[in-house]
């Protein structure tokens, strides 16, 4: 049964967007044309692929199965085409990365401007979120995460600083009023600015010194979702609201200026830096290959 590749792309676009109008904005095709294309595909297959309501469009069971199989397959097609495009003088196309807020703030600003200058025909699209995703199913070429969250079948390339630390800090005024902790458990008696992970759980604060690991679950006046809400936590700490616990690199400018004072610096735990990860497929898109080569050539 011959099926036009454009029909499959139209179905994927609508299923991902959750509606014909939304997919229309993403593809540049009219909503009516997309609707007719999907209906033609359903007639050809003899099965309904999308449940349509006045508010949304969602895949049927058959549609979801087709979407799950098509997403990586179409990714391979795009990668194969990009490989051919890459045989020219300069790689061209779109590179879509799924990254956490920490990488968007602390890692990519030192890389992206120089990369885009070196490859002016590449468009870089960043999807910033905390949850770990299947990059192909999410329509991305690669992602950035930490080692403990990487799947074994992924190719991982170090990117950014190779060693990082979590740091605790507060303003000198706050510490003058409330006292300076001498042990991580002293934080249980302080106002601590907390964060929730992508699972919704409050993240414990972990410290280490001389092989001793101490995890504490302090309380405080502010809880934010880690990611987009982190900067609110930083600003609250700068205002003297309480103790913040975050990447050292994120807090470093405020520590260097003296606005924030280190808390328990001998207990700050060190861990491995982030990795760029992508599936080990045969055809690596030319923009992704250029990015991988760039970060390898400019690695610290």
PDB file of C-alpha atoms in Angstrom:
ATOM      1  CA  UNK A   1       0.000   0.000   0.000  1.00  0.00           C
ATOM      2  CA  UNK A   2       1.647   3.188  -1.192  1.00  0.00           C
ATOM      3  CA  UNK A   3       1.347   6.086   1.232  1.00  0.00           C
ATOM      4  CA  UNK A   4       2.598   9.592   0.566  1.00  0.00           C
ATOM      5  CA  UNK A   5       5.258  10.657   3.072  1.00  0.00           C
ATOM      6  CA  UNK A   6       3.617  14.081   3.290  1.00  0.00           C
ATOM      7  CA  UNK A   7       0.396  12.423   4.530  1.00  0.00           C
ATOM      8  CA  UNK A   8       2.296  10.770   7.363  1.00  0.00           C
ATOM      9  CA  UNK A   9       4.024  14.030   8.229  1.00  0.00           C
ATOM     10  CA  UNK A  10       0.641  15.776   8.330  1.00  0.00           C
ATOM     11  CA  UNK A  11      -0.758  13.162  10.714  1.00  0.00           C
ATOM     12  CA  UNK A  12       2.281  13.446  13.018  1.00  0.00           C
ATOM     13  CA  UNK A  13       2.046  17.250  13.021  1.00  0.00           C
ATOM     14  CA  UNK A  14      -1.640  17.224  13.993  1.00  0.00           C
ATOM     15  CA  UNK A  15      -1.186  14.527  16.645  1.00  0.00           C
ATOM     16  CA  UNK A  16       1.733  16.377  18.235  1.00  0.00           C
ATOM     17  CA  UNK A  17       0.021  19.765  18.124  1.00  0.00           C
ATOM     18  CA  UNK A  18      -3.271  18.458  19.481  1.00  0.00           C
ATOM     19  CA  UNK A  19      -5.355  20.155  16.819  1.00  0.00           C
ATOM     20  CA  UNK A  20      -5.571  21.125  13.168  1.00  0.00           C
ATOM     21  CA  UNK A  21      -5.313  24.864  13.759  1.00  0.00           C
ATOM     22  CA  UNK A  22      -2.273  24.427  15.995  1.00  0.00           C
ATOM     23  CA  UNK A  23      -0.654  22.156  13.406  1.00  0.00           C
ATOM     24  CA  UNK A  24      -1.495  24.674  10.720  1.00  0.00           C
ATOM     25  CA  UNK A  25       0.569  27.331  12.486  1.00  0.00           C
ATOM     26  CA  UNK A  26       3.466  24.895  12.831  1.00  0.00           C
ATOM     27  CA  UNK A  27       3.450  23.586   9.261  1.00  0.00           C
ATOM     28  CA  UNK A  28       2.200  26.526   7.210  1.00  0.00           C
ATOM     29  CA  UNK A  29      -0.565  24.355   5.717  1.00  0.00           C
ATOM     30  CA  UNK A  30      -4.222  25.236   6.122  1.00  0.00           C
ATOM     31  CA  UNK A  31      -6.264  23.453   8.771  1.00  0.00           C
ATOM     32  CA  UNK A  32      -8.700  22.228   6.133  1.00  0.00           C
ATOM     33  CA  UNK A  33      -5.875  20.785   4.020  1.00  0.00           C
ATOM     34  CA  UNK A  34      -4.469  18.966   7.049  1.00  0.00           C
ATOM     35  CA  UNK A  35      -7.921  17.632   7.950  1.00  0.00           C
ATOM     36  CA  UNK A  36      -8.462  16.330   4.414  1.00  0.00           C
ATOM     37  CA  UNK A  37      -4.994  14.747   4.370  1.00  0.00           C
ATOM     38  CA  UNK A  38      -5.571  12.891   7.642  1.00  0.00           C
ATOM     39  CA  UNK A  39      -9.031  11.773   6.503  1.00  0.00           C
ATOM     40  CA  UNK A  40      -7.511  10.454   3.273  1.00  0.00           C
ATOM     41  CA  UNK A  41      -4.903   8.538   5.287  1.00  0.00           C
ATOM     42  CA  UNK A  42      -7.587   7.075   7.571  1.00  0.00           C
ATOM     43  CA  UNK A  43      -9.632   5.955   4.536  1.00  0.00           C
ATOM     44  CA  UNK A  44      -6.567   4.327   3.022  1.00  0.00           C
ATOM     45  CA  UNK A  45      -5.728   2.464   6.235  1.00  0.00           C
ATOM     46  CA  UNK A  46      -9.328   1.655   7.083  1.00  0.00           C
ATOM     47  CA  UNK A  47      -9.006   2.811  10.688  1.00  0.00           C
ATOM     48  CA  UNK A  48      -9.656   6.015  12.618  1.00  0.00           C
ATOM     49  CA  UNK A  49      -6.396   7.635  13.752  1.00  0.00           C
ATOM     50  CA  UNK A  50      -7.662  10.745  15.554  1.00  0.00           C
ATOM     51  CA  UNK A  51     -10.602  11.433  17.834  1.00  0.00           C
ATOM     52  CA  UNK A  52     -11.874  14.902  16.997  1.00  0.00           C
ATOM     53  CA  UNK A  53     -13.814  17.132  19.375  1.00  0.00           C
ATOM     54  CA  UNK A  54     -14.626  20.833  19.266  1.00  0.00           C
ATOM     55  CA  UNK A  55     -11.803  21.513  21.738  1.00  0.00           C
ATOM     56  CA  UNK A  56      -9.046  19.058  20.906  1.00  0.00           C
ATOM     57  CA  UNK A  57      -7.763  16.295  18.704  1.00  0.00           C
ATOM     58  CA  UNK A  58      -6.183  13.235  20.314  1.00  0.00           C
ATOM     59  CA  UNK A  59      -4.865   9.990  18.786  1.00  0.00           C
ATOM     60  CA  UNK A  60      -6.945   6.841  19.004  1.00  0.00           C
ATOM     61  CA  UNK A  61      -5.210   3.680  20.191  1.00  0.00           C
ATOM     62  CA  UNK A  62      -4.349   2.898  16.577  1.00  0.00           C
ATOM     63  CA  UNK A  63      -3.233   6.471  16.020  1.00  0.00           C
ATOM     64  CA  UNK A  64      -0.975   6.407  19.075  1.00  0.00           C
ATOM     65  CA  UNK A  65       0.628   3.173  17.936  1.00  0.00           C
ATOM     66  CA  UNK A  66       1.245   4.642  14.503  1.00  0.00           C
ATOM     67  CA  UNK A  67       2.628   7.851  16.032  1.00  0.00           C
ATOM     68  CA  UNK A  68       5.013   5.890  18.267  1.00  0.00           C
ATOM     69  CA  UNK A  69       6.384   3.996  15.279  1.00  0.00           C
ATOM     70  CA  UNK A  70       6.422   6.892  12.850  1.00  0.00           C
ATOM     71  CA  UNK A  71       8.263   9.421  15.043  1.00  0.00           C
ATOM     72  CA  UNK A  72      11.649   7.646  15.067  1.00  0.00           C
ATOM     73  CA  UNK A  73      11.186   6.451  11.471  1.00  0.00           C
ATOM     74  CA  UNK A  74      10.542   9.962  10.171  1.00  0.00           C
ATOM     75  CA  UNK A  75      13.453  11.142  12.294  1.00  0.00           C
ATOM     76  CA  UNK A  76      15.679   8.700  10.420  1.00  0.00           C
ATOM     77  CA  UNK A  77      14.391  10.019   7.088  1.00  0.00           C
ATOM     78  CA  UNK A  78      15.121  13.608   8.112  1.00  0.00           C
ATOM     79  CA  UNK A  79      18.544  12.572   9.396  1.00  0.00           C
ATOM     80  CA  UNK A  80      19.352  10.825   6.124  1.00  0.00           C
ATOM     81  CA  UNK A  81      18.364  13.939   4.157  1.00  0.00           C
ATOM     82  CA  UNK A  82      20.400  16.135   6.498  1.00  0.00           C
ATOM     83  CA  UNK A  83      23.396  13.872   5.981  1.00  0.00           C
ATOM     84  CA  UNK A  84      23.180  14.493   2.244  1.00  0.00           C
ATOM     85  CA  UNK A  85      22.765  18.225   2.819  1.00  0.00           C
ATOM     86  CA  UNK A  86      25.851  18.093   4.998  1.00  0.00           C
ATOM     87  CA  UNK A  87      27.954  17.035   2.040  1.00  0.00           C
ATOM     88  CA  UNK A  88      27.925  20.648   0.905  1.00  0.00           C
ATOM     89  CA  UNK A  89      30.359  23.295   2.050  1.00  0.00           C
ATOM     90  CA  UNK A  90      28.364  24.192   5.174  1.00  0.00           C
ATOM     91  CA  UNK A  91      25.900  22.105   7.230  1.00  0.00           C
ATOM     92  CA  UNK A  92      22.399  23.542   7.115  1.00  0.00           C
ATOM     93  CA  UNK A  93      19.077  22.883   8.762  1.00  0.00           C
ATOM     94  CA  UNK A  94      17.527  22.959  12.225  1.00  0.00           C
ATOM     95  CA  UNK A  95      19.082  21.499  15.365  1.00  0.00           C
ATOM     96  CA  UNK A  96      16.504  20.938  18.126  1.00  0.00           C
ATOM     97  CA  UNK A  97      17.833  20.321  21.642  1.00  0.00           C
ATOM     98  CA  UNK A  98      15.929  19.387  24.799  1.00  0.00           C
ATOM     99  CA  UNK A  99      17.762  20.898  27.784  1.00  0.00           C
ATOM    100  CA  UNK A 100      17.179  21.636  31.486  1.00  0.00           C
ATOM    101  CA  UNK A 101      17.115  25.205  32.762  1.00  0.00           C
ATOM    102  CA  UNK A 102      20.523  24.746  34.403  1.00  0.00           C
ATOM    103  CA  UNK A 103      22.117  23.985  31.019  1.00  0.00           C
ATOM    104  CA  UNK A 104      20.273  26.869  29.357  1.00  0.00           C
ATOM    105  CA  UNK A 105      21.605  29.251  32.010  1.00  0.00           C
ATOM    106  CA  UNK A 106      25.072  27.921  32.831  1.00  0.00           C
ATOM    107  CA  UNK A 107      26.306  25.855  29.861  1.00  0.00           C
ATOM    108  CA  UNK A 108      24.878  27.002  26.535  1.00  0.00           C
ATOM    109  CA  UNK A 109      25.543  30.764  26.759  1.00  0.00           C
ATOM    110  CA  UNK A 110      29.283  30.044  26.482  1.00  0.00           C
ATOM    111  CA  UNK A 111      28.746  27.777  23.453  1.00  0.00           C
ATOM    112  CA  UNK A 112      25.792  28.935  21.375  1.00  0.00           C
ATOM    113  CA  UNK A 113      26.987  32.330  20.027  1.00  0.00           C
ATOM    114  CA  UNK A 114      30.288  30.932  18.744  1.00  0.00           C
ATOM    115  CA  UNK A 115      28.576  27.856  17.283  1.00  0.00           C
ATOM    116  CA  UNK A 116      25.986  29.905  15.391  1.00  0.00           C
ATOM    117  CA  UNK A 117      28.733  32.185  14.115  1.00  0.00           C
ATOM    118  CA  UNK A 118      30.679  29.165  12.846  1.00  0.00           C
ATOM    119  CA  UNK A 119      27.565  27.625  11.238  1.00  0.00           C
ATOM    120  CA  UNK A 120      25.347  30.463   9.986  1.00  0.00           C
ATOM    121  CA  UNK A 121      23.094  28.106   8.019  1.00  0.00           C
ATOM    122  CA  UNK A 122      22.033  26.185  11.130  1.00  0.00           C
ATOM    123  CA  UNK A 123      19.000  27.245  13.172  1.00  0.00           C
ATOM    124  CA  UNK A 124      19.216  26.160  16.817  1.00  0.00           C
ATOM    125  CA  UNK A 125      15.917  25.508  18.612  1.00  0.00           C
ATOM    126  CA  UNK A 126      15.961  24.940  22.378  1.00  0.00           C
ATOM    127  CA  UNK A 127      13.191  23.164  24.280  1.00  0.00           C
ATOM    128  CA  UNK A 128      13.825  23.996  27.951  1.00  0.00           C
ATOM    129  CA  UNK A 129      12.246  21.606  30.458  1.00  0.00           C
ATOM    130  CA  UNK A 130      13.302  19.539  33.451  1.00  0.00           C
ATOM    131  CA  UNK A 131      11.729  16.165  32.769  1.00  0.00           C
ATOM    132  CA  UNK A 132      13.804  13.516  31.043  1.00  0.00           C
ATOM    133  CA  UNK A 133      12.301  12.702  27.643  1.00  0.00           C
ATOM    134  CA  UNK A 134      12.752  10.339  24.735  1.00  0.00           C
ATOM    135  CA  UNK A 135      14.377  12.884  22.447  1.00  0.00           C
ATOM    136  CA  UNK A 136      13.187  11.240  19.229  1.00  0.00           C
ATOM    137  CA  UNK A 137       9.602  10.892  20.453  1.00  0.00           C
ATOM    138  CA  UNK A 138       9.728  14.547  21.522  1.00  0.00           C
ATOM    139  CA  UNK A 139      10.832  15.568  18.039  1.00  0.00           C
ATOM    140  CA  UNK A 140      14.302  16.627  19.214  1.00  0.00           C
ATOM    141  CA  UNK A 141      17.691  15.681  17.811  1.00  0.00           C
ATOM    142  CA  UNK A 142      19.512  15.530  21.136  1.00  0.00           C
ATOM    143  CA  UNK A 143      19.295  16.553  24.770  1.00  0.00           C
ATOM    144  CA  UNK A 144      21.455  17.640  27.684  1.00  0.00           C
ATOM    145  CA  UNK A 145      21.180  15.849  31.019  1.00  0.00           C
ATOM    146  CA  UNK A 146      23.353  14.505  33.809  1.00  0.00           C
ATOM    147  CA  UNK A 147      24.941  11.070  33.818  1.00  0.00           C
ATOM    148  CA  UNK A 148      22.558   9.453  36.297  1.00  0.00           C
ATOM    149  CA  UNK A 149      19.613  10.219  33.988  1.00  0.00           C
ATOM    150  CA  UNK A 150      21.116   8.853  30.761  1.00  0.00           C
ATOM    151  CA  UNK A 151      19.918   5.625  29.209  1.00  0.00           C
ATOM    152  CA  UNK A 152      22.561   3.060  28.285  1.00  0.00           C
ATOM    153  CA  UNK A 153      21.730   3.035  24.577  1.00  0.00           C
ATOM    154  CA  UNK A 154      22.472   6.743  24.212  1.00  0.00           C
ATOM    155  CA  UNK A 155      25.659   8.262  22.871  1.00  0.00           C
ATOM    156  CA  UNK A 156      26.886  10.764  25.484  1.00  0.00           C
ATOM    157  CA  UNK A 157      29.371  13.570  24.862  1.00  0.00           C
ATOM    158  CA  UNK A 158      30.646  15.761  27.729  1.00  0.00           C
ATOM    159  CA  UNK A 159      29.519  19.373  27.441  1.00  0.00           C
ATOM    160  CA  UNK A 160      30.237  22.283  29.770  1.00  0.00           C
ATOM    161  CA  UNK A 161      32.163  22.024  33.063  1.00  0.00           C
ATOM    162  CA  UNK A 162      33.271  18.495  33.917  1.00  0.00           C
ATOM    163  CA  UNK A 163      32.871  18.896  37.656  1.00  0.00           C
ATOM    164  CA  UNK A 164      30.186  20.879  39.444  1.00  0.00           C
ATOM    165  CA  UNK A 165      29.006  21.408  43.016  1.00  0.00           C
ATOM    166  CA  UNK A 166      25.793  22.252  44.798  1.00  0.00           C
ATOM    167  CA  UNK A 167      26.249  25.254  47.055  1.00  0.00           C
ATOM    168  CA  UNK A 168      24.322  26.611  50.036  1.00  0.00           C
ATOM    169  CA  UNK A 169      24.302  30.361  50.621  1.00  0.00           C
ATOM    170  CA  UNK A 170      22.484  33.208  52.347  1.00  0.00           C
ATOM    171  CA  UNK A 171      22.973  36.922  52.845  1.00  0.00           C
ATOM    172  CA  UNK A 172      25.347  38.027  55.653  1.00  0.00           C
ATOM    173  CA  UNK A 173      22.413  39.890  57.237  1.00  0.00           C
ATOM    174  CA  UNK A 174      20.313  36.718  57.397  1.00  0.00           C
ATOM    175  CA  UNK A 175      23.215  34.749  58.903  1.00  0.00           C
ATOM    176  CA  UNK A 176      23.924  37.487  61.427  1.00  0.00           C
ATOM    177  CA  UNK A 177      20.314  37.260  62.557  1.00  0.00           C
ATOM    178  CA  UNK A 178      19.866  33.486  62.506  1.00  0.00           C
ATOM    179  CA  UNK A 179      23.372  32.159  63.062  1.00  0.00           C
ATOM    180  CA  UNK A 180      25.827  30.329  60.809  1.00  0.00           C
ATOM    181  CA  UNK A 181      25.232  26.584  60.455  1.00  0.00           C
ATOM    182  CA  UNK A 182      28.174  24.396  61.473  1.00  0.00           C
ATOM    183  CA  UNK A 183      26.637  21.094  60.330  1.00  0.00           C
ATOM    184  CA  UNK A 184      24.058  20.289  57.610  1.00  0.00           C
ATOM    185  CA  UNK A 185      21.528  19.255  60.280  1.00  0.00           C
ATOM    186  CA  UNK A 186      21.646  22.822  61.635  1.00  0.00           C
ATOM    187  CA  UNK A 187      19.702  23.800  58.502  1.00  0.00           C
ATOM    188  CA  UNK A 188      16.646  22.136  60.018  1.00  0.00           C
ATOM    189  CA  UNK A 189      16.397  25.230  62.228  1.00  0.00           C
ATOM    190  CA  UNK A 190      16.710  27.729  59.349  1.00  0.00           C
ATOM    191  CA  UNK A 191      14.397  29.196  56.714  1.00  0.00           C
ATOM    192  CA  UNK A 192      15.354  27.224  53.610  1.00  0.00           C
ATOM    193  CA  UNK A 193      14.196  27.938  50.071  1.00  0.00           C
ATOM    194  CA  UNK A 194      13.086  24.626  48.595  1.00  0.00           C
ATOM    195  CA  UNK A 195      12.538  23.198  45.127  1.00  0.00           C
ATOM    196  CA  UNK A 196      10.339  20.466  43.674  1.00  0.00           C
ATOM    197  CA  UNK A 197      11.704  18.134  41.008  1.00  0.00           C
ATOM    198  CA  UNK A 198       9.877  17.178  37.815  1.00  0.00           C
ATOM    199  CA  UNK A 199       8.259  14.277  39.723  1.00  0.00           C
ATOM    200  CA  UNK A 200       6.662  16.737  42.137  1.00  0.00           C
ATOM    201  CA  UNK A 201       8.755  15.585  45.087  1.00  0.00           C
ATOM    202  CA  UNK A 202      10.656  18.035  47.259  1.00  0.00           C
ATOM    203  CA  UNK A 203      14.337  17.574  46.548  1.00  0.00           C
ATOM    204  CA  UNK A 204      16.434  16.777  49.652  1.00  0.00           C
ATOM    205  CA  UNK A 205      19.647  18.695  50.238  1.00  0.00           C
ATOM    206  CA  UNK A 206      22.685  16.429  50.082  1.00  0.00           C
ATOM    207  CA  UNK A 207      26.066  17.295  51.594  1.00  0.00           C
ATOM    208  CA  UNK A 208      29.357  15.405  51.769  1.00  0.00           C
ATOM    209  CA  UNK A 209      32.594  15.760  53.687  1.00  0.00           C
ATOM    210  CA  UNK A 210      35.384  13.239  54.200  1.00  0.00           C
ATOM    211  CA  UNK A 211      33.293  10.419  52.810  1.00  0.00           C
ATOM    212  CA  UNK A 212      30.338  11.204  55.108  1.00  0.00           C
ATOM    213  CA  UNK A 213      27.096  11.942  53.255  1.00  0.00           C
ATOM    214  CA  UNK A 214      24.323  13.813  55.047  1.00  0.00           C
ATOM    215  CA  UNK A 215      20.885  14.385  53.531  1.00  0.00           C
ATOM    216  CA  UNK A 216      18.522  16.875  55.116  1.00  0.00           C
ATOM    217  CA  UNK A 217      14.937  17.835  54.398  1.00  0.00           C
ATOM    218  CA  UNK A 218      14.646  21.377  55.757  1.00  0.00           C
ATOM    219  CA  UNK A 219      11.574  23.590  55.777  1.00  0.00           C
ATOM    220  CA  UNK A 220      11.071  27.186  54.799  1.00  0.00           C
ATOM    221  CA  UNK A 221       8.772  29.909  53.504  1.00  0.00           C
ATOM    222  CA  UNK A 222       9.213  29.269  49.772  1.00  0.00           C
ATOM    223  CA  UNK A 223       8.834  26.225  47.498  1.00  0.00           C
ATOM    224  CA  UNK A 224       9.218  26.461  43.709  1.00  0.00           C
ATOM    225  CA  UNK A 225       9.309  24.004  40.837  1.00  0.00           C
ATOM    226  CA  UNK A 226      12.915  23.476  39.862  1.00  0.00           C
ATOM    227  CA  UNK A 227      13.537  24.910  36.437  1.00  0.00           C
ATOM    228  CA  UNK A 228      11.682  28.068  35.513  1.00  0.00           C
ATOM    229  CA  UNK A 229      11.081  28.979  39.150  1.00  0.00           C
ATOM    230  CA  UNK A 230      14.704  28.802  40.268  1.00  0.00           C
ATOM    231  CA  UNK A 231      15.418  32.489  39.696  1.00  0.00           C
ATOM    232  CA  UNK A 232      12.623  33.363  42.130  1.00  0.00           C
ATOM    233  CA  UNK A 233      14.503  31.346  44.746  1.00  0.00           C
ATOM    234  CA  UNK A 234      17.732  33.211  43.998  1.00  0.00           C
ATOM    235  CA  UNK A 235      16.035  36.592  44.292  1.00  0.00           C
ATOM    236  CA  UNK A 236      14.434  35.563  47.587  1.00  0.00           C
ATOM    237  CA  UNK A 237      17.847  34.569  48.914  1.00  0.00           C
ATOM    238  CA  UNK A 238      19.323  37.896  47.783  1.00  0.00           C
ATOM    239  CA  UNK A 239      16.538  39.645  49.699  1.00  0.00           C
ATOM    240  CA  UNK A 240      17.555  37.831  52.901  1.00  0.00           C
ATOM    241  CA  UNK A 241      14.547  35.498  53.018  1.00  0.00           C
ATOM    242  CA  UNK A 242      16.569  32.380  53.778  1.00  0.00           C
ATOM    243  CA  UNK A 243      19.148  29.824  52.660  1.00  0.00           C
ATOM    244  CA  UNK A 244      19.339  28.805  49.002  1.00  0.00           C
ATOM    245  CA  UNK A 245      20.778  25.502  47.732  1.00  0.00           C
ATOM    246  CA  UNK A 246      21.677  25.517  44.056  1.00  0.00           C
ATOM    247  CA  UNK A 247      24.425  24.970  41.505  1.00  0.00           C
ATOM    248  CA  UNK A 248      27.554  26.797  42.627  1.00  0.00           C
ATOM    249  CA  UNK A 249      28.022  28.265  39.130  1.00  0.00           C
ATOM    250  CA  UNK A 250      24.529  29.769  39.291  1.00  0.00           C
ATOM    251  CA  UNK A 251      25.301  31.471  42.605  1.00  0.00           C
ATOM    252  CA  UNK A 252      28.956  32.292  41.877  1.00  0.00           C
ATOM    253  CA  UNK A 253      28.424  35.945  40.767  1.00  0.00           C
ATOM    254  CA  UNK A 254      26.559  36.686  44.005  1.00  0.00           C
ATOM    255  CA  UNK A 255      29.152  34.851  46.098  1.00  0.00           C
ATOM    256  CA  UNK A 256      31.998  36.737  44.413  1.00  0.00           C
ATOM    257  CA  UNK A 257      30.263  40.086  44.975  1.00  0.00           C
ATOM    258  CA  UNK A 258      29.684  39.300  48.638  1.00  0.00           C
ATOM    259  CA  UNK A 259      25.919  39.713  48.420  1.00  0.00           C
ATOM    260  CA  UNK A 260      25.632  36.041  49.342  1.00  0.00           C
ATOM    261  CA  UNK A 261      27.847  34.264  51.862  1.00  0.00           C
ATOM    262  CA  UNK A 262      28.779  30.578  51.513  1.00  0.00           C
ATOM    263  CA  UNK A 263      27.056  28.262  53.980  1.00  0.00           C
ATOM    264  CA  UNK A 264      28.854  25.024  54.917  1.00  0.00           C
ATOM    265  CA  UNK A 265      31.328  25.265  51.964  1.00  0.00           C
ATOM    266  CA  UNK A 266      33.355  22.321  53.315  1.00  0.00           C
ATOM    267  CA  UNK A 267      30.264  20.169  52.824  1.00  0.00           C
ATOM    268  CA  UNK A 268      29.474  21.113  49.212  1.00  0.00           C
ATOM    269  CA  UNK A 269      29.124  17.915  47.219  1.00  0.00           C
ATOM    270  CA  UNK A 270      30.890  17.561  43.866  1.00  0.00           C
ATOM    271  CA  UNK A 271      29.412  15.649  40.918  1.00  0.00           C
ATOM    272  CA  UNK A 272      30.002  15.030  37.229  1.00  0.00           C
ATOM    273  CA  UNK A 273      29.041  17.733  34.721  1.00  0.00           C
ATOM    274  CA  UNK A 274      26.350  17.416  32.035  1.00  0.00           C
ATOM    275  CA  UNK A 275      26.379  15.452  28.790  1.00  0.00           C
ATOM    276  CA  UNK A 276      24.939  15.998  25.341  1.00  0.00           C
ATOM    277  CA  UNK A 277      23.097  12.766  24.528  1.00  0.00           C
ATOM    278  CA  UNK A 278      21.498  11.398  21.385  1.00  0.00           C
ATOM    279  CA  UNK A 279      20.365   8.002  20.026  1.00  0.00           C
ATOM    280  CA  UNK A 280      22.992   5.822  18.382  1.00  0.00           C
ATOM    281  CA  UNK A 281      21.299   5.748  15.029  1.00  0.00           C
ATOM    282  CA  UNK A 282      22.971   5.254  11.685  1.00  0.00           C
ATOM    283  CA  UNK A 283      22.264   8.676  10.219  1.00  0.00           C
ATOM    284  CA  UNK A 284      23.270  11.577  12.448  1.00  0.00           C
ATOM    285  CA  UNK A 285      21.729  14.844  11.155  1.00  0.00           C
ATOM    286  CA  UNK A 286      24.323  17.223   9.748  1.00  0.00           C
ATOM    287  CA  UNK A 287      23.480  20.047  12.223  1.00  0.00           C
ATOM    288  CA  UNK A 288      23.860  17.651  15.160  1.00  0.00           C
ATOM    289  CA  UNK A 289      27.126  16.264  13.797  1.00  0.00           C
ATOM    290  CA  UNK A 290      28.422  19.825  13.447  1.00  0.00           C
ATOM    291  CA  UNK A 291      27.401  20.612  17.047  1.00  0.00           C
ATOM    292  CA  UNK A 292      29.055  17.458  18.412  1.00  0.00           C
ATOM    293  CA  UNK A 293      32.271  18.212  16.517  1.00  0.00           C
ATOM    294  CA  UNK A 294      32.155  21.825  17.743  1.00  0.00           C
ATOM    295  CA  UNK A 295      31.851  20.985  21.438  1.00  0.00           C
ATOM    296  CA  UNK A 296      34.564  18.308  21.126  1.00  0.00           C
ATOM    297  CA  UNK A 297      36.923  20.796  19.474  1.00  0.00           C
ATOM    298  CA  UNK A 298      36.215  23.445  22.115  1.00  0.00           C
ATOM    299  CA  UNK A 299      36.167  21.206  25.168  1.00  0.00           C
ATOM    300  CA  UNK A 300      37.951  22.558  28.224  1.00  0.00           C
TER     301      UNK A 300
END
